Amino acid sequence: MSRSPDRKRQRKAIAARDGARCFYCGCSFPDLVGATLDHYVPRRLWPGWRQSNLVLACDPCNSRKADALPWPFAWLLLRYAAADPALYAPAA
């Protein structure tokens, strides 16, 4: 991850929004040391660096999640698909 001034500002803003801790395991980041930016919804599905899709994560959690959808998000998509199967039918 880039340590550009913009990314540092993003980490500070997200820490102010969510607290200076890993979104996944809850470990704290004193002075944001060890904090990485993680795309909650993977960048391949939602490209860009919108702050609404970023969370702070420690390196092990960020690596473990990798490019996967988080379970709560996947569950939400499955719930909507079950509510209206015709709307979410696979393409022919």
PDB file of C-alpha atoms in Angstrom, residues 13-55:
ATOM      1  CA  ALA A  13     -10.326  10.150   8.600  1.00  0.00           C
ATOM      2  CA  ILE A  14     -11.374   6.490   8.825  1.00  0.00           C
ATOM      3  CA  ALA A  15      -9.856   6.213  12.312  1.00  0.00           C
ATOM      4  CA  ALA A  16     -11.928   9.234  13.342  1.00  0.00           C
ATOM      5  CA  ARG A  17     -15.040   7.650  11.800  1.00  0.00           C
ATOM      6  CA  ASP A  18     -14.639   4.066  13.078  1.00  0.00           C
ATOM      7  CA  GLY A  19     -12.015   4.245  15.819  1.00  0.00           C
ATOM      8  CA  ALA A  20      -8.327   3.458  15.473  1.00  0.00           C
ATOM      9  CA  ARG A  21      -8.721  -0.309  15.388  1.00  0.00           C
ATOM     10  CA  CYS A  22      -8.852  -3.178  12.927  1.00  0.00           C
ATOM     11  CA  PHE A  23     -12.344  -3.497  11.491  1.00  0.00           C
ATOM     12  CA  TYR A  24     -12.114  -7.306  11.536  1.00  0.00           C
ATOM     13  CA  CYS A  25     -10.299  -8.357  14.731  1.00  0.00           C
ATOM     14  CA  GLY A  26     -10.506  -5.158  16.786  1.00  0.00           C
ATOM     15  CA  CYS A  27      -6.791  -4.765  17.563  1.00  0.00           C
ATOM     16  CA  SER A  28      -5.939  -1.132  18.229  1.00  0.00           C
ATOM     17  CA  PHE A  29      -3.539   1.021  16.221  1.00  0.00           C
ATOM     18  CA  PRO A  30      -1.656   3.467  18.425  1.00  0.00           C
ATOM     19  CA  ASP A  31      -0.685   6.355  16.151  1.00  0.00           C
ATOM     20  CA  LEU A  32      -2.118   4.278  13.248  1.00  0.00           C
ATOM     21  CA  VAL A  33       1.110   2.261  13.091  1.00  0.00           C
ATOM     22  CA  GLY A  34       0.367  -1.011  11.330  1.00  0.00           C
ATOM     23  CA  ALA A  35      -2.975   0.197   9.984  1.00  0.00           C
ATOM     24  CA  THR A  36      -3.674  -0.612   6.351  1.00  0.00           C
ATOM     25  CA  LEU A  37      -6.580   0.482   4.202  1.00  0.00           C
ATOM     26  CA  ASP A  38      -8.828  -2.352   3.109  1.00  0.00           C
ATOM     27  CA  HIS A  39     -11.600  -2.188   0.536  1.00  0.00           C
ATOM     28  CA  TYR A  40     -14.621  -3.673   2.344  1.00  0.00           C
ATOM     29  CA  VAL A  41     -16.157  -4.590  -1.001  1.00  0.00           C
ATOM     30  CA  PRO A  42     -13.194  -5.761  -3.122  1.00  0.00           C
ATOM     31  CA  ARG A  43     -11.822  -3.280  -5.634  1.00  0.00           C
ATOM     32  CA  ARG A  44     -12.535  -5.673  -8.495  1.00  0.00           C
ATOM     33  CA  LEU A  45     -16.263  -5.284  -7.690  1.00  0.00           C
ATOM     34  CA  TRP A  46     -16.266  -1.626  -6.599  1.00  0.00           C
ATOM     35  CA  PRO A  47     -13.226   0.147  -8.099  1.00  0.00           C
ATOM     36  CA  GLY A  48     -11.846   3.299  -6.538  1.00  0.00           C
ATOM     37  CA  TRP A  49     -10.830   4.676  -3.189  1.00  0.00           C
ATOM     38  CA  ARG A  50     -14.166   5.991  -1.864  1.00  0.00           C
ATOM     39  CA  GLN A  51     -13.958   6.419   1.870  1.00  0.00           C
ATOM     40  CA  SER A  52     -17.359   4.765   2.268  1.00  0.00           C
ATOM     41  CA  ASN A  53     -15.807   1.482   1.058  1.00  0.00           C
ATOM     42  CA  LEU A  54     -12.617   1.669   3.120  1.00  0.00           C
ATOM     43  CA  VAL A  55     -11.893   0.286   6.580  1.00  0.00           C
TER      44      VAL A  55
END
